[in-house]
Amino acid sequence: MTAVVEAAAVNLHLKSGGEPLHILRDVNLTLERGEVAAIVGPSGSGKTSLLMVLAGLERATSGKIVVDGTDLSGKSEDQLAIFRRKSMGILFQNFHLIPSMTALENVALTLEIAEAGRPWRELADRAAAALAEVGLSERLTHLPSALSGGEQQRVGLARALVAQPRLLLADEPTGNLDEETGERVIELMFGIARNRGTAILLITHDPDLAGRADHLFHMRQGKLTTEAGPA
Amino acid sequence: MSVLLAWLRVAFVDLRGDLRRFGVLLACLALGVATIAIVGSVGAALQSALERDARQLLGGDLEAGLSYRFAEPAEIELFQSLGRMSELVEISASAQLREGETAFLTLRAVDANYPLVGTVAFSAPQAPGATLSDLLVERDGAWGLVAGSLLFDRSGLAIGDRLTINGTSFELRGVLGEVPDQLTQAFTIGVPAVASVQALKATGMIEPGVLAQFRYKIALADPDGFDAAAARIRSTFPQAGWTVSSPQNATADLSRFFNIFARFLTIVGLSALIVGGVGVSNAIAAYVTERQRSIATLKALGASSSRILVHFLAQVVALTLVGILLGLLLGAVMTVLALPVLGDLLGIDLPPVIDPASLAIASGFGLLVGVAFAFLPLKRAEALRPALLFRAAGTAVEGGLNWRQLLAPGFLIPMAVTTGLIFLLALLATRRPVLVLWYAVGIVVAFIVLRLAGLLLQRALKLLPAPRHAAARNALKSIYRPGAPAPTVILSLGLGLSLLLLIALVDNNLRHQLDREAIPDAPSFVFMDLFDDEVASITAYTPTNPDIESFEATPVLSGAIESINGAPAASFNTADEEFQALLGQEIPLTAAAALPDRSTVTAGEWWPADYAGPPLVSVFSELGNRLGLAIGDEVSFRIFGEEVTARVANLRDFTWRSGSINFAFILTPGVLDEFPVSYLGFLKSVPGTERDVQQALIAQFPGTIFVPIAEALDVFAGILNSVTNAVALVGGLAVVSGLLVLAGAMVAGRRQREADAVIMKVLGATRRDIVVAYLIEYGLLGTLAAVVAAILGVVGTWGFVEFVLEIGFSVDPWVIVGVIAAAVVLTIAVGTVTTWSALSVKPASFLREE
């Protein structure tokens, strides 16, 4: 089976106030289609940075990253953007919905970017279906300001999955939600992803959530390890 | 009171921090205030110079004038008994330079005492140290002439060369500079030249009927005795028709011109401030959006709505005062720099002094506009519901006020008071209530139209089927989405563009008036001071020259309105300053048997061609209406010292610039027969033959005085250039204000645009995708704003040109196309620049900050 994610010896150096910081140290990671991997670790350990690097939002200083068959090294920003629209969905802790767009428009935005030539009606129907999948068919025309945190995150989830990505990256998807709402979001996320064979890489502080993943990774001071040893 | 002070203290402490975010607000206010301060200060300086230099501008403490003869010995004796006297005669003259070449002169013949006040500037390199009188004496068979440099430049003559005027020889002995009392005389078409009174008498030009002005300037022995001296002149020679002027009378026309000009510029300056007010509104709205969480926190902690309003209103007032201070400094500096330059241009001394009243008015405007335009966003802040803010993460979308809130006394009364005060201040600054009223109506209409245009665009786009292409679709949605900057962009850009178009089109219309093509039957040459035999000769000559299309002459002489229905003209009051001036001075009069071309009788009837009854008069309808004249009223004129009374037979309407001859007052044939009249002649040549015809006329009629009309139009155009340049400069400041406002509107939405761009990038949009969407969005906004601005600009120009300037209206479509194209390009450019900076934000750093 072709891995969805293959990261080898990935390093990331950033500058903070003029001082160089070694954020990621020789990270190795492989994720197959349909698998769920969780990364846990203390704040500032590099978890989010790893997600950024895998998403092409941050450039690795060294190492090789292949996601869904695309080698991210040497790609321009636009090439990385095109890569993301074809292969990836991202779910944020702070939702990051566009405040002046309705729930439907926020979800359809992914499709508009990925399939620019399609008629709006078709894209809207697919976005509506995605929102129905997360239980928000009654809230299509509502702005984010009219939605609760859990509802906003479900919109975020629909947006992340509507284009049927091969990989879903979720950064603390339940961090701003209460336990019950968070559980509901996770159930949806796992269910939709498993049905479609989407690989999931999620960052979480929740040990229960981490325990439900197929693979558990620990990130500490930029080094990624499994429970059994270095990844 | 202590509670209020505590609130204010918290408000000012809260204002600490990076004040650069208020840069656009401060710049908009400062620019508007500076513009009004400059206009007011310059206007005040001009008026003050006229008052200060009135005596010099008149050339004495008193001037007695006649239009038809020299003063008689008894009159001279009286003048000399009142103080030191100087005699001056102004007349148009044709100078023969070389074979077939003439020059049109405005000749001033002066005596040895001239000037009584001030000095005549001239250069006489061949006679260093010589006085003006020295240069003008007869020597070696020629009288002395000191002429303006234009004569030397155009004709190639030099000092020492000779010319003749009416057959009398003159030698050029100096180059004329400034004359102390020239500014108060009507602007001249001919080259200015100075000769002696004896020389003028030697030419024999002074014949009965020749249009000349005989002025006797007196430096009174008792400088405060003008009234007594004037009364003595009038009572001693009641029949002569002496016009007696004080220094204040002499500068009245100029004062009126400066006043009109200053008023117009004040309106333009106020427009700059109002456009800037939009920038203030946008900046405060953005500030309130940014502070929503703080407002919610304050309310959650128990602050009342009124405390929120006071909190931010205090901050607005503080910022407005800073903006005003900056504006006053800028205005003061620019005034100090501009006044000496302007003084040189006008030939009057304008010391760099700031006018406190102008600064006070500018400050008042600044404060009122700042508060008025900030009030709506402040009321939004007051009305914010904290619950809404705590529900949403990230930047919330701010809602507007509903109709009930807009009509509530808490909003309506303060807005009514501030806008009412702005109106009153404009009245104080311009003293023209009708102008200010129509201006206020125009501004309100412009605001409403532009706001409606934005709303209609949003509605229309919402109803349109979504375009197939995603970039276009997103661009259009960005225009009508909640919180979209579209209404602000359209209002900001539209206002600035409307003003720019108004100024450009008015300038265009003014210049078009001077374009000969605009006057269908414009003559090619105008003859002055023709006598009967000369009229007959030219009339006979006309058919023999195939290059001449037509020639017509009309009798003309000067007379003053003595009384209307028995009431002395001096006691007559009209509401209009310009017509009031008409009653106090000599005006050209004529007689005609037939109704002039392009005239229509609006009341009464025109007399038969063979009418021989008692004197009747036809009056220009607008003048007649303003004087309250009715058919059958009596108007008395003083002509050559004699009183002539005519009954009003009709009121007549005509277009001043139709190219045909017309006068405000036309008498029946025969009334002027007993007076020595001269004729104005209008000769039209075949287009393109003007030069040949000019040569032929010089050869055939060497003694006549005529001016090619193109020269006259050049003089008008030169004056107009200065006027329109000044208007364009002030208007340019208004346009800069508009650009600042536009930039501010773009910058205000930048944060949200950055956030949107990051999300789009995360979701896989390329920079090209994002930029194309913005280009479409801003291109559409710029085009709509420009089209609406074009409509407003054209309508505004029509109103101003028709009712204020009273000239024909025309539109140059290329001006409009040019402005629209520039607006679209500008909007796209500004939008792209702010978008580009948004695209430069790295998604990772943005997402981490969140």
PDB file of N, CA and C in Angstrom, chain A residues 12 14 49 52 57-58 77-78 81-82 84-85 90 92 94-96 98-101 105 109-110 112-113 116-120 123 143-148 151-152 159, chain B residues 388 391-393 395-397 466-471 473-474 477 480-483 752 756 759-769 839 842-848 850:
ATOM      1  N   LEU A  12      13.561  21.235  11.209  1.00  0.00           N
ATOM      2  CA  LEU A  12      13.041  22.596  11.023  1.00  0.00           C
ATOM      3  C   LEU A  12      13.758  23.522  11.982  1.00  0.00           C
ATOM      4  N   LEU A  14      13.964  27.579  13.049  1.00  0.00           N
ATOM      5  CA  LEU A  14      13.326  28.895  12.936  1.00  0.00           C
ATOM      6  C   LEU A  14      14.118  29.892  13.754  1.00  0.00           C
ATOM      7  N   SER A  49       4.165  22.634  14.587  1.00  0.00           N
ATOM      8  CA  SER A  49       5.139  22.874  13.524  1.00  0.00           C
ATOM      9  C   SER A  49       5.231  21.681  12.594  1.00  0.00           C
ATOM     10  N   MET A  52       2.367  21.888  10.302  1.00  0.00           N
ATOM     11  CA  MET A  52       2.568  22.952   9.308  1.00  0.00           C
ATOM     12  C   MET A  52       3.485  22.462   8.188  1.00  0.00           C
ATOM     13  N   LEU A  57       2.744  24.457   4.828  1.00  0.00           N
ATOM     14  CA  LEU A  57       2.588  25.836   5.307  1.00  0.00           C
ATOM     15  C   LEU A  57       3.889  26.353   5.897  1.00  0.00           C
ATOM     16  N   GLU A  58       4.803  25.480   6.150  1.00  0.00           N
ATOM     17  CA  GLU A  58       6.137  25.827   6.664  1.00  0.00           C
ATOM     18  C   GLU A  58       7.117  24.977   5.876  1.00  0.00           C
ATOM     19  N   GLU A  77       5.316  28.413  -3.427  1.00  0.00           N
ATOM     20  CA  GLU A  77       4.120  28.603  -2.590  1.00  0.00           C
ATOM     21  C   GLU A  77       2.859  28.227  -3.327  1.00  0.00           C
ATOM     22  N   ASP A  78       2.773  28.633  -4.586  1.00  0.00           N
ATOM     23  CA  ASP A  78       1.568  28.316  -5.352  1.00  0.00           C
ATOM     24  C   ASP A  78       1.456  26.814  -5.590  1.00  0.00           C
ATOM     25  N   ALA A  81       0.126  25.378  -2.552  1.00  0.00           N
ATOM     26  CA  ALA A  81      -1.305  25.664  -2.412  1.00  0.00           C
ATOM     27  C   ALA A  81      -2.110  24.679  -3.253  1.00  0.00           C
ATOM     28  N   ILE A  82      -1.664  24.434  -4.470  1.00  0.00           N
ATOM     29  CA  ILE A  82      -2.356  23.489  -5.348  1.00  0.00           C
ATOM     30  C   ILE A  82      -2.313  22.085  -4.751  1.00  0.00           C
ATOM     31  N   ARG A  84      -2.185  21.377  -1.585  1.00  0.00           N
ATOM     32  CA  ARG A  84      -3.107  21.307  -0.434  1.00  0.00           C
ATOM     33  C   ARG A  84      -4.539  21.110  -0.891  1.00  0.00           C
ATOM     34  N   ARG A  85      -4.926  21.818  -1.987  1.00  0.00           N
ATOM     35  CA  ARG A  85      -6.327  21.767  -2.399  1.00  0.00           C
ATOM     36  C   ARG A  85      -6.682  20.376  -2.930  1.00  0.00           C
ATOM     37  N   ILE A  90      -7.603  20.506   6.562  1.00  0.00           N
ATOM     38  CA  ILE A  90      -7.014  20.941   7.830  1.00  0.00           C
ATOM     39  C   ILE A  90      -8.123  21.424   8.747  1.00  0.00           C
ATOM     40  N   PHE A  92      -8.684  23.291  12.461  1.00  0.00           N
ATOM     41  CA  PHE A  92      -7.934  24.109  13.407  1.00  0.00           C
ATOM     42  C   PHE A  92      -8.613  24.134  14.769  1.00  0.00           C
ATOM     43  N   ASN A  94      -8.853  26.885  16.515  1.00  0.00           N
ATOM     44  CA  ASN A  94      -9.640  28.126  16.567  1.00  0.00           C
ATOM     45  C   ASN A  94     -10.577  28.281  15.374  1.00  0.00           C
ATOM     46  N   PHE A  95     -10.883  27.178  14.700  1.00  0.00           N
ATOM     47  CA  PHE A  95     -11.888  27.105  13.623  1.00  0.00           C
ATOM     48  C   PHE A  95     -11.447  27.844  12.348  1.00  0.00           C
ATOM     49  N   HIS A  96     -11.085  29.128  12.506  1.00  0.00           N
ATOM     50  CA  HIS A  96     -10.650  29.930  11.345  1.00  0.00           C
ATOM     51  C   HIS A  96     -11.646  29.910  10.197  1.00  0.00           C
ATOM     52  N   ILE A  98     -14.253  32.001   7.788  1.00  0.00           N
ATOM     53  CA  ILE A  98     -14.296  33.389   7.300  1.00  0.00           C
ATOM     54  C   ILE A  98     -15.584  34.009   7.825  1.00  0.00           C
ATOM     55  N   PRO A  99     -15.448  35.064   8.651  1.00  0.00           N
ATOM     56  CA  PRO A  99     -16.613  35.546   9.408  1.00  0.00           C
ATOM     57  C   PRO A  99     -17.726  36.134   8.556  1.00  0.00           C
ATOM     58  N   SER A 100     -17.417  36.594   7.357  1.00  0.00           N
ATOM     59  CA  SER A 100     -18.468  37.207   6.547  1.00  0.00           C
ATOM     60  C   SER A 100     -19.115  36.200   5.584  1.00  0.00           C
ATOM     61  N   MET A 101     -18.711  34.936   5.676  1.00  0.00           N
ATOM     62  CA  MET A 101     -19.327  33.900   4.827  1.00  0.00           C
ATOM     63  C   MET A 101     -20.226  33.021   5.672  1.00  0.00           C
ATOM     64  N   GLU A 105     -21.214  28.802   2.549  1.00  0.00           N
ATOM     65  CA  GLU A 105     -20.165  29.429   1.746  1.00  0.00           C
ATOM     66  C   GLU A 105     -18.780  29.047   2.252  1.00  0.00           C
ATOM     67  N   LEU A 109     -16.265  27.013  -0.148  1.00  0.00           N
ATOM     68  CA  LEU A 109     -15.023  27.711  -0.531  1.00  0.00           C
ATOM     69  C   LEU A 109     -13.933  26.723  -0.929  1.00  0.00           C
ATOM     70  N   THR A 110     -13.849  25.600  -0.182  1.00  0.00           N
ATOM     71  CA  THR A 110     -12.845  24.586  -0.519  1.00  0.00           C
ATOM     72  C   THR A 110     -13.055  24.071  -1.948  1.00  0.00           C
ATOM     73  N   GLU A 112     -14.701  25.569  -4.352  1.00  0.00           N
ATOM     74  CA  GLU A 112     -14.504  26.643  -5.331  1.00  0.00           C
ATOM     75  C   GLU A 112     -13.038  26.794  -5.670  1.00  0.00           C
ATOM     76  N   ILE A 113     -12.204  26.587  -4.682  1.00  0.00           N
ATOM     77  CA  ILE A 113     -10.761  26.701  -4.930  1.00  0.00           C
ATOM     78  C   ILE A 113     -10.267  25.484  -5.705  1.00  0.00           C
ATOM     79  N   ALA A 116     -12.563  25.158  -9.653  1.00  0.00           N
ATOM     80  CA  ALA A 116     -13.003  26.528  -9.949  1.00  0.00           C
ATOM     81  C   ALA A 116     -14.009  26.619 -11.081  1.00  0.00           C
ATOM     82  N   GLY A 117     -13.964  25.666 -12.012  1.00  0.00           N
ATOM     83  CA  GLY A 117     -14.828  25.800 -13.181  1.00  0.00           C
ATOM     84  C   GLY A 117     -16.233  25.259 -13.010  1.00  0.00           C
ATOM     85  N   ARG A 118     -16.483  24.639 -11.880  1.00  0.00           N
ATOM     86  CA  ARG A 118     -17.793  23.993 -11.735  1.00  0.00           C
ATOM     87  C   ARG A 118     -18.881  25.017 -11.436  1.00  0.00           C
ATOM     88  N   PRO A 119     -20.120  24.739 -11.813  1.00  0.00           N
ATOM     89  CA  PRO A 119     -21.215  25.658 -11.517  1.00  0.00           C
ATOM     90  C   PRO A 119     -21.455  25.756 -10.014  1.00  0.00           C
ATOM     91  N   TRP A 120     -21.863  26.895  -9.597  1.00  0.00           N
ATOM     92  CA  TRP A 120     -22.057  27.153  -8.177  1.00  0.00           C
ATOM     93  C   TRP A 120     -23.097  26.218  -7.577  1.00  0.00           C
ATOM     94  N   LEU A 123     -21.612  22.981  -6.594  1.00  0.00           N
ATOM     95  CA  LEU A 123     -20.721  23.092  -5.434  1.00  0.00           C
ATOM     96  C   LEU A 123     -21.536  23.325  -4.168  1.00  0.00           C
ATOM     97  N   LEU A 143     -24.140  32.882   9.705  1.00  0.00           N
ATOM     98  CA  LEU A 143     -22.754  33.336   9.790  1.00  0.00           C
ATOM     99  C   LEU A 143     -22.090  32.693  11.018  1.00  0.00           C
ATOM    100  N   PRO A 144     -20.767  32.625  11.022  1.00  0.00           N
ATOM    101  CA  PRO A 144     -20.070  32.048  12.180  1.00  0.00           C
ATOM    102  C   PRO A 144     -20.455  32.696  13.504  1.00  0.00           C
ATOM    103  N   SER A 145     -20.727  34.000  13.451  1.00  0.00           N
ATOM    104  CA  SER A 145     -21.079  34.693  14.697  1.00  0.00           C
ATOM    105  C   SER A 145     -22.390  34.179  15.289  1.00  0.00           C
ATOM    106  N   ALA A 146     -23.180  33.495  14.465  1.00  0.00           N
ATOM    107  CA  ALA A 146     -24.455  32.953  14.962  1.00  0.00           C
ATOM    108  C   ALA A 146     -24.349  31.488  15.363  1.00  0.00           C
ATOM    109  N   LEU A 147     -23.143  30.919  15.302  1.00  0.00           N
ATOM    110  CA  LEU A 147     -22.953  29.500  15.613  1.00  0.00           C
ATOM    111  C   LEU A 147     -22.190  29.331  16.917  1.00  0.00           C
ATOM    112  N   SER A 148     -22.479  28.243  17.620  1.00  0.00           N
ATOM    113  CA  SER A 148     -21.716  27.928  18.821  1.00  0.00           C
ATOM    114  C   SER A 148     -20.338  27.398  18.415  1.00  0.00           C
ATOM    115  N   GLU A 151     -20.599  24.039  16.804  1.00  0.00           N
ATOM    116  CA  GLU A 151     -21.140  24.156  15.441  1.00  0.00           C
ATOM    117  C   GLU A 151     -20.090  24.700  14.481  1.00  0.00           C
ATOM    118  N   GLN A 152     -19.327  25.677  14.947  1.00  0.00           N
ATOM    119  CA  GLN A 152     -18.271  26.208  14.095  1.00  0.00           C
ATOM    120  C   GLN A 152     -17.233  25.140  13.756  1.00  0.00           C
ATOM    121  N   ARG A 159     -15.767  21.530   6.006  1.00  0.00           N
ATOM    122  CA  ARG A 159     -14.900  22.223   5.053  1.00  0.00           C
ATOM    123  C   ARG A 159     -13.644  21.408   4.779  1.00  0.00           C
TER     124      ARG A 159
ATOM    125  N   LEU B 388     -23.068  38.928  21.831  1.00  0.00           N
ATOM    126  CA  LEU B 388     -22.718  38.538  20.463  1.00  0.00           C
ATOM    127  C   LEU B 388     -21.207  38.366  20.330  1.00  0.00           C
ATOM    128  N   ARG B 391     -19.739  35.160  21.857  1.00  0.00           N
ATOM    129  CA  ARG B 391     -20.086  33.903  21.211  1.00  0.00           C
ATOM    130  C   ARG B 391     -19.088  33.530  20.139  1.00  0.00           C
ATOM    131  N   ALA B 392     -18.663  34.503  19.349  1.00  0.00           N
ATOM    132  CA  ALA B 392     -17.851  34.193  18.186  1.00  0.00           C
ATOM    133  C   ALA B 392     -16.376  34.299  18.482  1.00  0.00           C
ATOM    134  N   ALA B 393     -15.617  33.361  17.967  1.00  0.00           N
ATOM    135  CA  ALA B 393     -14.160  33.473  18.069  1.00  0.00           C
ATOM    136  C   ALA B 393     -13.657  34.190  16.827  1.00  0.00           C
ATOM    137  N   THR B 395     -12.480  37.466  14.512  1.00  0.00           N
ATOM    138  CA  THR B 395     -13.050  38.783  14.266  1.00  0.00           C
ATOM    139  C   THR B 395     -14.532  38.676  13.987  1.00  0.00           C
ATOM    140  N   ALA B 396     -15.321  39.403  14.754  1.00  0.00           N
ATOM    141  CA  ALA B 396     -16.765  39.350  14.562  1.00  0.00           C
ATOM    142  C   ALA B 396     -17.180  40.323  13.475  1.00  0.00           C
ATOM    143  N   VAL B 397     -18.300  40.060  12.878  1.00  0.00           N
ATOM    144  CA  VAL B 397     -18.836  40.984  11.881  1.00  0.00           C
ATOM    145  C   VAL B 397     -19.719  41.998  12.590  1.00  0.00           C
ATOM    146  N   ALA B 466     -24.965  33.220 -10.106  1.00  0.00           N
ATOM    147  CA  ALA B 466     -23.538  33.190  -9.802  1.00  0.00           C
ATOM    148  C   ALA B 466     -22.735  32.883 -11.059  1.00  0.00           C
ATOM    149  N   PRO B 467     -21.676  33.652 -11.324  1.00  0.00           N
ATOM    150  CA  PRO B 467     -20.834  33.373 -12.493  1.00  0.00           C
ATOM    151  C   PRO B 467     -20.201  31.997 -12.384  1.00  0.00           C
ATOM    152  N   ARG B 468     -19.823  31.466 -13.514  1.00  0.00           N
ATOM    153  CA  ARG B 468     -19.281  30.117 -13.541  1.00  0.00           C
ATOM    154  C   ARG B 468     -17.885  30.075 -12.907  1.00  0.00           C
ATOM    155  N   HIS B 469     -17.114  31.136 -13.199  1.00  0.00           N
ATOM    156  CA  HIS B 469     -15.734  31.105 -12.740  1.00  0.00           C
ATOM    157  C   HIS B 469     -15.657  31.475 -11.266  1.00  0.00           C
ATOM    158  N   ALA B 470     -14.920  30.676 -10.496  1.00  0.00           N
ATOM    159  CA  ALA B 470     -14.871  30.848  -9.031  1.00  0.00           C
ATOM    160  C   ALA B 470     -14.309  32.204  -8.627  1.00  0.00           C
ATOM    161  N   ALA B 471     -13.272  32.669  -9.318  1.00  0.00           N
ATOM    162  CA  ALA B 471     -12.660  33.953  -8.936  1.00  0.00           C
ATOM    163  C   ALA B 471     -13.672  35.073  -9.088  1.00  0.00           C
ATOM    164  N   ARG B 473     -16.897  34.710  -9.106  1.00  0.00           N
ATOM    165  CA  ARG B 473     -17.968  34.463  -8.122  1.00  0.00           C
ATOM    166  C   ARG B 473     -17.586  35.012  -6.761  1.00  0.00           C
ATOM    167  N   ASN B 474     -16.360  34.683  -6.317  1.00  0.00           N
ATOM    168  CA  ASN B 474     -15.900  35.162  -5.004  1.00  0.00           C
ATOM    169  C   ASN B 474     -15.740  36.664  -4.969  1.00  0.00           C
ATOM    170  N   LYS B 477     -19.173  38.097  -4.580  1.00  0.00           N
ATOM    171  CA  LYS B 477     -19.687  37.855  -3.221  1.00  0.00           C
ATOM    172  C   LYS B 477     -18.988  38.750  -2.218  1.00  0.00           C
ATOM    173  N   TYR B 480     -20.909  41.964  -1.710  1.00  0.00           N
ATOM    174  CA  TYR B 480     -22.162  42.096  -0.963  1.00  0.00           C
ATOM    175  C   TYR B 480     -22.182  41.323   0.346  1.00  0.00           C
ATOM    176  N   ARG B 481     -21.056  40.704   0.696  1.00  0.00           N
ATOM    177  CA  ARG B 481     -21.004  40.015   1.989  1.00  0.00           C
ATOM    178  C   ARG B 481     -21.130  41.008   3.127  1.00  0.00           C
ATOM    179  N   PRO B 482     -21.645  40.531   4.298  1.00  0.00           N
ATOM    180  CA  PRO B 482     -21.720  41.434   5.452  1.00  0.00           C
ATOM    181  C   PRO B 482     -20.336  41.979   5.799  1.00  0.00           C
ATOM    182  N   GLY B 483     -20.285  43.248   6.136  1.00  0.00           N
ATOM    183  CA  GLY B 483     -19.012  43.863   6.501  1.00  0.00           C
ATOM    184  C   GLY B 483     -18.129  44.189   5.315  1.00  0.00           C
ATOM    185  N   GLN B 752      -8.685  42.025   8.248  1.00  0.00           N
ATOM    186  CA  GLN B 752      -9.611  40.956   7.856  1.00  0.00           C
ATOM    187  C   GLN B 752      -9.198  40.360   6.518  1.00  0.00           C
ATOM    188  N   ASP B 756      -8.471  36.527   5.703  1.00  0.00           N
ATOM    189  CA  ASP B 756      -9.150  35.807   4.617  1.00  0.00           C
ATOM    190  C   ASP B 756      -8.140  35.221   3.651  1.00  0.00           C
ATOM    191  N   ILE B 759      -6.524  32.016   5.063  1.00  0.00           N
ATOM    192  CA  ILE B 759      -7.425  30.861   4.985  1.00  0.00           C
ATOM    193  C   ILE B 759      -7.498  30.348   3.563  1.00  0.00           C
ATOM    194  N   MET B 760      -7.612  31.292   2.630  1.00  0.00           N
ATOM    195  CA  MET B 760      -7.680  30.889   1.224  1.00  0.00           C
ATOM    196  C   MET B 760      -6.416  30.145   0.825  1.00  0.00           C
ATOM    197  N   LYS B 761      -5.271  30.616   1.283  1.00  0.00           N
ATOM    198  CA  LYS B 761      -4.008  29.945   0.963  1.00  0.00           C
ATOM    199  C   LYS B 761      -3.977  28.554   1.586  1.00  0.00           C
ATOM    200  N   VAL B 762      -4.413  28.466   2.847  1.00  0.00           N
ATOM    201  CA  VAL B 762      -4.441  27.166   3.527  1.00  0.00           C
ATOM    202  C   VAL B 762      -5.311  26.186   2.765  1.00  0.00           C
ATOM    203  N   LEU B 763      -6.419  26.683   2.258  1.00  0.00           N
ATOM    204  CA  LEU B 763      -7.342  25.815   1.524  1.00  0.00           C
ATOM    205  C   LEU B 763      -6.861  25.529   0.110  1.00  0.00           C
ATOM    206  N   GLY B 764      -5.756  26.129  -0.271  1.00  0.00           N
ATOM    207  CA  GLY B 764      -5.179  25.765  -1.556  1.00  0.00           C
ATOM    208  C   GLY B 764      -5.299  26.804  -2.654  1.00  0.00           C
ATOM    209  N   ALA B 765      -5.717  28.022  -2.305  1.00  0.00           N
ATOM    210  CA  ALA B 765      -5.780  29.053  -3.348  1.00  0.00           C
ATOM    211  C   ALA B 765      -4.380  29.579  -3.620  1.00  0.00           C
ATOM    212  N   THR B 766      -4.051  29.774  -4.900  1.00  0.00           N
ATOM    213  CA  THR B 766      -2.757  30.371  -5.238  1.00  0.00           C
ATOM    214  C   THR B 766      -2.859  31.889  -5.106  1.00  0.00           C
ATOM    215  N   ARG B 767      -1.708  32.534  -5.145  1.00  0.00           N
ATOM    216  CA  ARG B 767      -1.736  34.009  -5.075  1.00  0.00           C
ATOM    217  C   ARG B 767      -2.499  34.587  -6.259  1.00  0.00           C
ATOM    218  N   ARG B 768      -2.328  33.972  -7.392  1.00  0.00           N
ATOM    219  CA  ARG B 768      -3.023  34.439  -8.588  1.00  0.00           C
ATOM    220  C   ARG B 768      -4.545  34.378  -8.376  1.00  0.00           C
ATOM    221  N   ASP B 769      -5.006  33.261  -7.781  1.00  0.00           N
ATOM    222  CA  ASP B 769      -6.452  33.125  -7.531  1.00  0.00           C
ATOM    223  C   ASP B 769      -6.940  34.291  -6.684  1.00  0.00           C
ATOM    224  N   LEU B 839      -1.084  39.259   1.045  1.00  0.00           N
ATOM    225  CA  LEU B 839      -0.576  37.999   0.505  1.00  0.00           C
ATOM    226  C   LEU B 839       0.805  37.668   1.044  1.00  0.00           C
ATOM    227  N   LYS B 842       2.816  35.217   6.058  1.00  0.00           N
ATOM    228  CA  LYS B 842       3.045  33.771   6.041  1.00  0.00           C
ATOM    229  C   LYS B 842       1.926  33.085   6.828  1.00  0.00           C
ATOM    230  N   PRO B 843       1.270  32.094   6.214  1.00  0.00           N
ATOM    231  CA  PRO B 843       0.169  31.429   6.917  1.00  0.00           C
ATOM    232  C   PRO B 843       0.603  30.877   8.274  1.00  0.00           C
ATOM    233  N   ALA B 844       1.802  30.322   8.306  1.00  0.00           N
ATOM    234  CA  ALA B 844       2.247  29.680   9.542  1.00  0.00           C
ATOM    235  C   ALA B 844       2.291  30.683  10.688  1.00  0.00           C
ATOM    236  N   SER B 845       2.876  31.849  10.436  1.00  0.00           N
ATOM    237  CA  SER B 845       2.996  32.845  11.507  1.00  0.00           C
ATOM    238  C   SER B 845       1.627  33.345  11.919  1.00  0.00           C
ATOM    239  N   PHE B 846       0.725  33.514  10.945  1.00  0.00           N
ATOM    240  CA  PHE B 846      -0.627  33.969  11.272  1.00  0.00           C
ATOM    241  C   PHE B 846      -1.345  32.925  12.116  1.00  0.00           C
ATOM    242  N   LEU B 847      -1.254  31.674  11.665  1.00  0.00           N
ATOM    243  CA  LEU B 847      -1.977  30.628  12.378  1.00  0.00           C
ATOM    244  C   LEU B 847      -1.407  30.437  13.776  1.00  0.00           C
ATOM    245  N   ARG B 848      -0.106  30.603  13.920  1.00  0.00           N
ATOM    246  CA  ARG B 848       0.505  30.455  15.244  1.00  0.00           C
ATOM    247  C   ARG B 848       0.008  31.540  16.185  1.00  0.00           C
ATOM    248  N   GLU B 850      -2.739  32.963  16.214  1.00  0.00           N
ATOM    249  CA  GLU B 850      -4.111  32.719  16.623  1.00  0.00           C
ATOM    250  C   GLU B 850      -4.144  31.661  17.711  1.00  0.00           C
TER     251      GLU B 850
END
